[in-house]
Amino acid sequence: MVLKTGAGVLADRRRLPTALRAVLGYYADTGVFDAGSLSLKSEIDDRTEAMVDDVTDRIEAALEDEFGCPVEFSYDTKLILPAQLTLGYVYRNARQQAPGDPVIDTIADGVPTVDETALEQGPAQDLAPREMVVRAEQMTRLSIEALIDGDMRDAINDDEFEDFEVDFDASEADRRRVAEVAQSALQSHLDGLLEDMPPVVENAYQWAVDYSEAHQDRDDYFRELMTAAEDGDADALTDIREAYKFAEYDEAPATLTETEKKLPYSKTQYARVGVLYDGMLDLYRLAGLDIDDEFAKAIVLAIIGAQVWLDDVDDYEDDRAEGQLTPVTAEYLLAPDDEAAYRRVVDVTEQYLDLAKSYATAADSPLTGVAVEYIYRSGNPDVLPGKPE
């Protein structure tokens, strides 16, 4: 108890690195400390960084063709974290089943692909630890490309190009061209990967994309509601509460229980980001990997919490000015004053992240639990109006 209390005190010291505070905070909250998971994280980071580099190389080749000269490209996205955590989850399980296996203990380049027969067998398979690692690697490569592609689609849809970085002085028109070329190159390669896989894989991926795009198709409607609410329309406020904050599911996701489906903004944020990670986890399951239900819920809830706490909080001023409805801008319309809105944003975030952390612990995934703690401690709600004195 003394150690946990001391860890909690240290976790609250902002002068310490956020990563260290996350480890201490998770231990203080759960009593779980796993040194092996921490060392695994650096391995997973290296492995997935190489996968992202492959994506970047492909995009840079397309940009060179488009602009007639070599172009250095980078794209800032936090949304591959769930793929990293899932790879770490499978590796940890494999190592626990086969401790000391040199193939599993070393993440090697040149991992072979999973053949179609293996994928068609579906999730009900008893895989050897080495085969688990092979399949997890392939699904992580596919997932990273799909997640970056989806994030790029959203950015282009919202006319947000600041994360598309190049090494020349790009005009706004150039940035749009860069974004469209980058996304097109990625989509073309991704389509080729999916064509080489059994239809069940492509169908699972397409279901998640269609579900998410159906939400994007309602973006104009939500913008109209926000504009009307800003103008004092009481009916618009009611619609925001009923159709955005507490919307009911038409097609309830199997991953979430009634508890999660009743969370504020559950349906809209599941459709906005959660479904993409639910679909990602289905790809791992189709490859025969045992993805625990608690782990899946931890991932989906953590990414929804991160979207609100990191992106929507930071973008509040811009989103409010541009009429973009998010859980954060919604609360500042629905709450009686700024302080109440501030408290509600914090409360909504904590509901998602606390549940995510509890599910990560239940799934025996300390790496995921620490990541959830890191998300929470990385937020900066001080940028919002109405912070209590």
PDB file of C-alpha atoms in Angstrom, residues 221 225 234-245:
ATOM      1  CA  TYR A 221     -26.417  17.616 -40.550  1.00  0.00           C
ATOM      2  CA  LEU A 225     -27.457  21.543 -35.690  1.00  0.00           C
ATOM      3  CA  ALA A 234     -33.729  25.222 -28.358  1.00  0.00           C
ATOM      4  CA  ASP A 235     -34.898  22.437 -30.695  1.00  0.00           C
ATOM      5  CA  ALA A 236     -31.376  22.133 -32.076  1.00  0.00           C
ATOM      6  CA  LEU A 237     -30.022  21.685 -28.559  1.00  0.00           C
ATOM      7  CA  THR A 238     -32.546  18.913 -27.979  1.00  0.00           C
ATOM      8  CA  ASP A 239     -31.504  17.243 -31.232  1.00  0.00           C
ATOM      9  CA  ILE A 240     -27.819  17.456 -30.287  1.00  0.00           C
ATOM     10  CA  ARG A 241     -28.598  15.764 -26.993  1.00  0.00           C
ATOM     11  CA  GLU A 242     -30.766  13.041 -28.544  1.00  0.00           C
ATOM     12  CA  ALA A 243     -29.105  12.477 -31.937  1.00  0.00           C
ATOM     13  CA  TYR A 244     -25.476  13.093 -30.980  1.00  0.00           C
ATOM     14  CA  LYS A 245     -24.856  12.729 -27.243  1.00  0.00           C
TER      15      LYS A 245
END
